[in-house]
């Protein structure tokens, strides 16, 4: 037994030394923040596991409360579904007024949870504000105008629109089961900029859709360069304050005083996440001020003109997911890991927010998940629109 434990200790020391020497120490961080606390993946309450930067809010502008508030309930046949999916929040807004909100397991209207990839839509919105402010010319501007290493070779062909539409052709790997993939190292590692810039072009830019978080990290770098401030400061000044957010939010960093993980990891509440949906429903205007060009908003929620596998892409615009002609509605949404949603139905001025910490069941042919459709169906049923 003594020999066994000696060998075990030596083996662990060698293993950890190899991880450190090869630059893969982030795997230990990932293990400590998942399996060691009873999780198998990142979770919505991991804000304190990372350094973060504050997204300051200004004067809070409360949502209107509908006269129907408290009179609508999630249909009984769906209650168990919400519980089994570990829901934290379900918020239903129509015509800028809250119709229904429900929270589970001690979550509340002020609870702040991880946005995961819903942050991608926020970053895309900041590209829009930078265009409105003249900091970015248009979406056809080369990425190399903001990131020097993109001025030469195949990278010089990549435009902002290629990155927005996930068609950059870069070699990022989006694999949630591979601990060495970009998505894992970017999430748990401590040098996300260096990691992002180390990837090369492997396909012709602008041709094929390939959902890759590294693209959004590039967009975040472009926003920070265009404004000359941090991504959190830009979000505060260009979105959180003008939209009247009720609370400061927090954006996870790769290390202390580092850079924001632009592809994920804003921590906020359901009501404030919903403000992003309202901004896009209102064609980029808030309180009478045009924050984002109307043309950019329209392009954001229009299917990108790129290939998806063997077919035309119909489900993605500028970092916003699309669901055209679902029950007669053209729907767009923010989506994130573990089932985070801000869903917008323009025809009815409906915003649906669902937060939680359980993975979704993907539909057939990689369509939107069963749960995504359920969150929409429940809202339509509650409003008598189904």
Coordinates of C-alpha atoms in Angstrom, one line a residue:
X1 CA 0.0 0.0 0.0
X2 CA 2.9 2.4 0.8
X3 CA 4.4 1.7 -2.6
X4 CA 1.0 2.2 -4.3
X5 CA 0.5 5.6 -2.7
X6 CA 4.0 6.7 -3.4
X7 CA 3.5 5.8 -7.1
X8 CA 0.2 7.5 -7.1
X9 CA 1.6 10.7 -5.6
X10 CA 4.6 10.7 -8.1
X11 CA 2.1 10.1 -10.9
X12 CA -0.1 13.0 -9.9
X13 CA 2.9 15.3 -9.5
X14 CA 4.2 14.3 -13.0
X15 CA 0.7 14.8 -14.4
X16 CA 0.2 18.2 -12.9
X17 CA 3.7 19.2 -14.0
X18 CA 3.0 18.2 -17.5
X19 CA -0.2 20.2 -17.6
X20 CA 1.6 23.2 -16.3
X21 CA 4.6 22.9 -18.6
X22 CA 2.4 22.4 -21.7
X23 CA 0.2 25.4 -20.9
X24 CA -2.8 23.2 -20.1
X25 CA -3.2 24.1 -16.4
X26 CA -6.7 25.4 -17.2
X27 CA -7.8 21.7 -17.2
X28 CA -7.2 21.7 -13.4
X29 CA -9.2 24.9 -13.1
X30 CA -12.0 23.3 -15.1
X31 CA -12.0 20.1 -12.9
X32 CA -12.0 22.1 -9.7
X33 CA -15.0 24.2 -10.9
X34 CA -17.1 21.3 -12.2
X35 CA -16.6 17.8 -10.9
X36 CA -15.1 18.8 -7.6
X37 CA -18.3 20.7 -6.7
X38 CA -20.8 18.1 -8.1
X39 CA -21.2 19.5 -11.7
X40 CA -20.3 18.0 -15.0
X41 CA -20.1 21.3 -16.9
X42 CA -20.1 25.1 -16.3
X43 CA -23.0 26.3 -14.3
X44 CA -25.1 29.5 -14.1
X45 CA -23.8 30.4 -10.6
X46 CA -20.1 30.3 -11.3
X47 CA -19.5 34.1 -11.2
X48 CA -17.3 33.9 -8.1
X49 CA -15.1 31.3 -9.7
X50 CA -13.6 33.9 -11.9
X51 CA -12.4 37.5 -11.8
X52 CA -15.0 39.9 -13.2
X53 CA -15.5 43.5 -14.3
X54 CA -18.6 45.5 -13.4
X55 CA -21.0 46.7 -16.1
X56 CA -22.4 49.8 -14.3
X57 CA -26.0 50.8 -14.7
X58 CA -27.4 54.2 -14.5
X59 CA -30.9 55.4 -13.6
X60 CA -33.1 52.3 -13.4
X61 CA -36.2 52.3 -15.6
X62 CA -38.6 49.7 -14.2
X63 CA -40.7 47.6 -16.5
X64 CA -44.4 48.3 -16.7
X65 CA -46.6 45.8 -14.8
X66 CA -49.6 44.6 -16.8
X67 CA -53.1 44.6 -15.4
X68 CA -53.0 40.9 -16.2
X69 CA -50.0 40.3 -13.9
X70 CA -50.7 37.4 -11.6
X71 CA -53.7 36.2 -13.5
X72 CA -51.8 34.0 -16.0
X73 CA -50.1 30.7 -15.0
X74 CA -47.8 28.2 -16.7
X75 CA -50.3 25.5 -17.9
X76 CA -50.3 22.6 -15.5
X77 CA -49.2 20.2 -18.2
X78 CA -45.9 22.1 -18.5
X79 CA -45.1 22.8 -14.9
X80 CA -43.2 19.5 -14.4
X81 CA -41.2 20.2 -17.6
X82 CA -40.0 23.5 -16.2
X83 CA -39.0 21.9 -12.9
X84 CA -37.2 18.9 -14.6
X85 CA -35.2 21.3 -16.7
X86 CA -33.9 23.0 -13.5
X87 CA -35.5 26.3 -14.5
X88 CA -34.5 29.4 -12.5
X89 CA -36.7 32.0 -14.2
X90 CA -39.5 32.4 -16.7
X91 CA -40.5 35.9 -17.6
X92 CA -43.2 36.9 -20.1
X93 CA -43.5 40.4 -21.4
X94 CA -46.0 41.7 -23.9
X95 CA -46.3 45.3 -25.2
X96 CA -43.5 46.4 -22.8
X97 CA -45.4 45.1 -19.7
X98 CA -44.7 42.1 -17.5
X99 CA -47.5 39.6 -17.8
X100 CA -46.0 36.8 -15.8
X101 CA -42.7 36.0 -14.0
X102 CA -41.9 32.9 -12.0
X103 CA -38.7 31.8 -10.2
X104 CA -37.6 28.5 -8.7
X105 CA -35.2 27.3 -6.1
X106 CA -34.7 30.6 -4.3
X107 CA -34.0 32.6 -7.4
X108 CA -35.7 35.9 -7.8
X109 CA -36.0 39.0 -10.0
X110 CA -32.7 40.2 -8.7
X111 CA -30.8 37.0 -8.9
X112 CA -27.8 37.2 -11.3
X113 CA -26.9 34.2 -13.4
X114 CA -24.6 33.4 -16.2
X115 CA -25.7 34.4 -19.7
X116 CA -23.4 32.0 -21.3
X117 CA -23.6 32.5 -25.1
X118 CA -26.4 35.1 -24.8
X119 CA -23.5 37.4 -24.4
X120 CA -22.7 36.9 -28.1
X121 CA -25.8 38.9 -29.0
X122 CA -24.7 41.7 -26.6
X123 CA -21.3 41.9 -28.3
X124 CA -23.1 42.0 -31.7
X125 CA -25.2 44.9 -30.4
X126 CA -22.0 46.7 -29.5
X127 CA -20.7 46.3 -33.0
X128 CA -24.0 48.1 -34.0
X129 CA -23.5 50.9 -31.5
X130 CA -19.9 51.4 -32.8
X131 CA -21.3 51.7 -36.3
X132 CA -23.9 54.2 -35.1
X133 CA -21.1 56.2 -33.3
X134 CA -18.8 56.2 -36.4
X135 CA -16.2 54.0 -34.6
X136 CA -16.7 51.3 -37.2
X137 CA -17.4 52.2 -40.8
X138 CA -19.7 49.2 -41.6
X139 CA -19.8 45.4 -41.4
X140 CA -17.6 45.1 -44.5
X141 CA -14.6 46.7 -42.8
X142 CA -11.7 44.3 -42.5
X143 CA -10.9 42.9 -39.1
X144 CA -7.3 43.9 -39.8
X145 CA -8.2 47.5 -39.3
X146 CA -8.6 46.7 -35.6
X147 CA -6.3 43.7 -35.0
X148 CA -2.9 44.2 -36.5
X149 CA -2.2 40.4 -36.9
X150 CA -5.1 40.2 -39.3
X151 CA -3.6 42.6 -41.8
X152 CA -1.7 39.9 -43.8
X153 CA -2.3 36.6 -45.4
X154 CA -5.7 34.8 -45.4
X155 CA -6.7 36.7 -42.3
X156 CA -6.7 39.9 -44.2
X157 CA -9.7 38.7 -46.2
X158 CA -11.9 38.4 -43.0
X159 CA -14.4 41.2 -42.5
X160 CA -16.5 42.0 -39.5
X161 CA -19.5 40.6 -41.2
X162 CA -17.8 37.2 -41.7
X163 CA -17.1 37.1 -37.9
X164 CA -20.7 38.2 -37.1
X165 CA -22.2 35.4 -39.2
X166 CA -19.8 32.7 -37.9
X167 CA -18.3 32.3 -41.4
X168 CA -14.7 33.5 -40.7
X169 CA -13.2 30.2 -41.7
X170 CA -10.9 30.3 -38.6
X171 CA -9.8 27.1 -36.9
X172 CA -11.5 27.5 -33.5
X173 CA -12.9 24.2 -32.2
X174 CA -16.3 24.2 -30.5
X175 CA -16.3 20.9 -28.8
X176 CA -17.8 20.7 -25.3
X177 CA -16.6 17.2 -24.7
X178 CA -12.9 17.9 -25.6
X179 CA -11.0 19.5 -22.7
X180 CA -8.4 20.8 -25.1
X181 CA -10.8 22.5 -27.5
X182 CA -10.9 26.3 -27.8
X183 CA -14.2 26.6 -26.0
X184 CA -12.9 24.9 -22.8
X185 CA -9.5 26.6 -22.7
X186 CA -11.1 30.0 -23.4
X187 CA -13.6 29.5 -20.6
X188 CA -11.2 28.2 -17.9
X189 CA -7.9 29.5 -19.2
X190 CA -6.2 32.8 -18.3
X191 CA -4.9 34.1 -21.6
X192 CA -7.9 34.3 -24.0
X193 CA -6.5 37.0 -26.3
X194 CA -3.3 35.0 -26.9
X195 CA -5.3 31.9 -27.4
X196 CA -7.7 33.5 -29.9
X197 CA -5.0 35.1 -32.0
X198 CA -3.2 31.8 -32.3
X199 CA -5.8 30.3 -34.6
X200 CA -5.5 30.4 -38.4
X201 CA -7.8 30.4 -41.4
X202 CA -8.7 26.9 -42.6
X203 CA -11.7 27.7 -44.9
X204 CA -12.6 30.5 -47.3
X205 CA -14.0 33.4 -45.2
X206 CA -17.7 34.3 -45.8
X207 CA -18.7 31.0 -47.3
X208 CA -19.8 28.5 -44.6
X209 CA -21.5 28.9 -41.2
X210 CA -19.6 27.2 -38.4
X211 CA -20.6 28.2 -34.8
X212 CA -17.4 29.1 -33.0
X213 CA -17.1 31.0 -29.8
X214 CA -13.7 32.4 -30.9
X215 CA -15.5 34.5 -33.5
X216 CA -17.3 36.4 -30.8
X217 CA -14.1 36.8 -28.8
X218 CA -12.7 38.6 -31.9
X219 CA -15.7 40.8 -32.0
X220 CA -15.1 41.8 -28.4
X221 CA -11.6 42.7 -29.2
X222 CA -12.8 44.9 -32.1
X223 CA -15.3 46.7 -29.9
X224 CA -12.7 47.4 -27.2
X225 CA -10.3 48.7 -29.9
X226 CA -12.9 50.8 -31.6
X227 CA -14.0 52.5 -28.4
X228 CA -10.6 52.5 -26.6
X229 CA -12.2 51.2 -23.4
X230 CA -13.0 47.8 -22.0
X231 CA -15.9 45.7 -23.2
X232 CA -17.6 46.1 -19.9
X233 CA -17.3 49.9 -20.0
X234 CA -18.6 49.9 -23.5
X235 CA -21.6 47.8 -22.5
X236 CA -22.3 50.1 -19.6
X237 CA -22.1 53.3 -21.6
X238 CA -23.8 52.1 -24.8
X239 CA -26.3 49.6 -23.5
X240 CA -26.8 49.1 -19.8
X241 CA -27.2 52.8 -18.9
X242 CA -29.3 53.9 -22.0
X243 CA -31.6 50.8 -21.5
X244 CA -32.3 51.6 -17.9
X245 CA -30.9 48.4 -16.4
X246 CA -32.0 47.8 -12.8
X247 CA -28.7 46.4 -11.6
X248 CA -25.0 46.5 -12.4
X249 CA -24.0 43.3 -14.2
X250 CA -20.7 41.5 -14.2
X251 CA -18.6 40.1 -17.0
X252 CA -16.1 37.3 -16.3
X253 CA -12.5 37.9 -17.1
X254 CA -9.7 35.6 -18.1
X255 CA -7.6 36.8 -15.2
X256 CA -7.4 39.7 -12.8
X257 CA -7.6 43.0 -14.7
X258 CA -7.7 40.9 -17.9
X259 CA -10.1 40.9 -20.8
X260 CA -13.8 39.9 -20.9
X261 CA -14.7 36.4 -22.1
X262 CA -16.8 38.0 -24.9
X263 CA -18.3 34.8 -26.1
X264 CA -20.0 34.2 -22.8
X265 CA -20.3 35.0 -19.1
X266 CA -22.3 38.1 -18.4
X267 CA -24.0 37.8 -15.0
X268 CA -27.4 39.6 -14.8
X269 CA -31.1 39.0 -14.1
X270 CA -34.1 38.1 -16.2
X271 CA -35.6 41.5 -16.3
X272 CA -32.4 43.2 -17.5
X273 CA -31.6 40.5 -20.1
X274 CA -35.1 41.2 -21.5
X275 CA -34.0 44.8 -22.2
X276 CA -31.8 43.5 -25.1
X277 CA -34.9 41.9 -26.6
X278 CA -36.8 45.2 -26.3
X279 CA -34.0 47.1 -28.0
X280 CA -34.1 44.8 -31.0
X281 CA -37.9 44.9 -31.1
X282 CA -37.7 48.7 -31.2
X283 CA -35.3 48.6 -34.1
X284 CA -32.3 49.8 -32.1
X285 CA -34.0 52.7 -30.4
X286 CA -34.2 53.4 -26.6
X287 CA -35.9 56.3 -25.0
X288 CA -36.1 58.1 -28.3
X289 CA -32.4 57.7 -29.1
X290 CA -31.1 55.5 -31.9
X291 CA -28.4 53.4 -30.3
X292 CA -28.0 51.0 -33.2
X293 CA -28.8 51.7 -36.9
X294 CA -32.1 50.2 -38.0
X295 CA -30.5 48.6 -41.0
X296 CA -28.0 46.8 -38.8
X297 CA -30.9 45.5 -36.6
X298 CA -32.7 44.3 -39.7
X299 CA -29.6 42.5 -40.9
X300 CA -29.0 41.0 -37.4
X301 CA -32.3 39.2 -37.5
X302 CA -32.2 38.2 -41.2
X303 CA -30.7 34.8 -42.1
X304 CA -27.0 35.3 -43.1
X305 CA -26.2 34.6 -46.7
X306 CA -23.8 31.7 -46.1
X307 CA -24.0 28.0 -46.4
X308 CA -24.9 25.7 -43.5
X309 CA -23.7 22.1 -44.2
X310 CA -25.3 21.5 -47.6
X311 CA -28.2 23.9 -47.3
X312 CA -28.9 27.6 -47.1
X313 CA -28.6 29.0 -43.5
X314 CA -32.0 30.0 -42.1
X315 CA -31.3 30.0 -38.3
X316 CA -28.6 32.6 -37.7
X317 CA -28.1 36.3 -38.4
X318 CA -25.5 38.6 -36.6
X319 CA -25.0 36.5 -33.4
X320 CA -28.8 36.1 -33.0
X321 CA -30.6 32.8 -33.5
X322 CA -33.6 32.8 -35.8
X323 CA -36.8 30.6 -36.0
X324 CA -38.6 31.7 -39.2
X325 CA -42.3 30.8 -39.6
X326 CA -42.8 29.0 -36.3
X327 CA -46.6 28.8 -36.0
X328 CA -46.8 31.7 -38.3
X329 CA -44.3 33.9 -36.4
X330 CA -40.8 35.0 -37.4
X331 CA -38.9 34.7 -34.1
X332 CA -35.4 35.7 -33.1
X333 CA -33.6 35.0 -29.9
X334 CA -30.5 35.1 -27.7
X335 CA -29.4 31.6 -26.6
X336 CA -26.9 30.2 -24.2
X337 CA -25.5 27.0 -22.8
X338 CA -27.8 25.2 -20.3
X339 CA -30.9 26.7 -21.9
X340 CA -30.6 30.5 -21.4
X341 CA -33.1 32.3 -23.7
X342 CA -34.3 35.8 -24.6
X343 CA -37.0 35.1 -27.2
X344 CA -38.7 37.8 -29.3
X345 CA -41.9 37.5 -31.3
X346 CA -42.1 40.9 -33.1
X347 CA -45.6 40.4 -34.5
X348 CA -47.0 40.3 -31.0
X349 CA -44.3 42.4 -29.2
X350 CA -43.6 39.4 -26.9
X351 CA -40.4 38.9 -25.0
X352 CA -39.8 35.6 -23.2
X353 CA -36.8 35.0 -20.9
X354 CA -36.0 31.6 -19.6
X355 CA -33.0 30.9 -17.3
X356 CA -31.9 27.6 -15.8
X357 CA -29.1 25.1 -15.5
X358 CA -30.0 22.0 -17.5
X359 CA -29.0 21.2 -21.1
X360 CA -31.6 21.1 -23.8
X361 CA -32.8 18.3 -26.0
X362 CA -31.8 19.2 -29.6
X363 CA -34.5 18.7 -32.1
X364 CA -34.3 16.6 -35.3
X365 CA -31.8 17.7 -38.0
X366 CA -30.2 20.1 -35.5
X367 CA -33.3 22.2 -35.3
X368 CA -34.2 24.3 -32.3
X369 CA -34.5 22.3 -29.2
X370 CA -37.7 20.8 -27.8
X371 CA -37.4 23.2 -24.8
X372 CA -37.0 26.3 -26.9
X373 CA -40.3 25.5 -28.7
X374 CA -41.9 24.7 -25.4
X375 CA -41.0 28.1 -23.9
X376 CA -42.6 29.8 -26.9
X377 CA -45.7 27.5 -26.9
X378 CA -46.3 28.1 -23.2
X379 CA -46.2 31.9 -23.7
X380 CA -48.6 31.7 -26.7
X381 CA -51.0 29.5 -24.7
X382 CA -50.9 31.8 -21.7
X383 CA -51.8 34.7 -23.9
X384 CA -54.5 32.9 -25.8
X385 CA -52.5 33.1 -29.1
X386 CA -51.9 29.5 -29.8

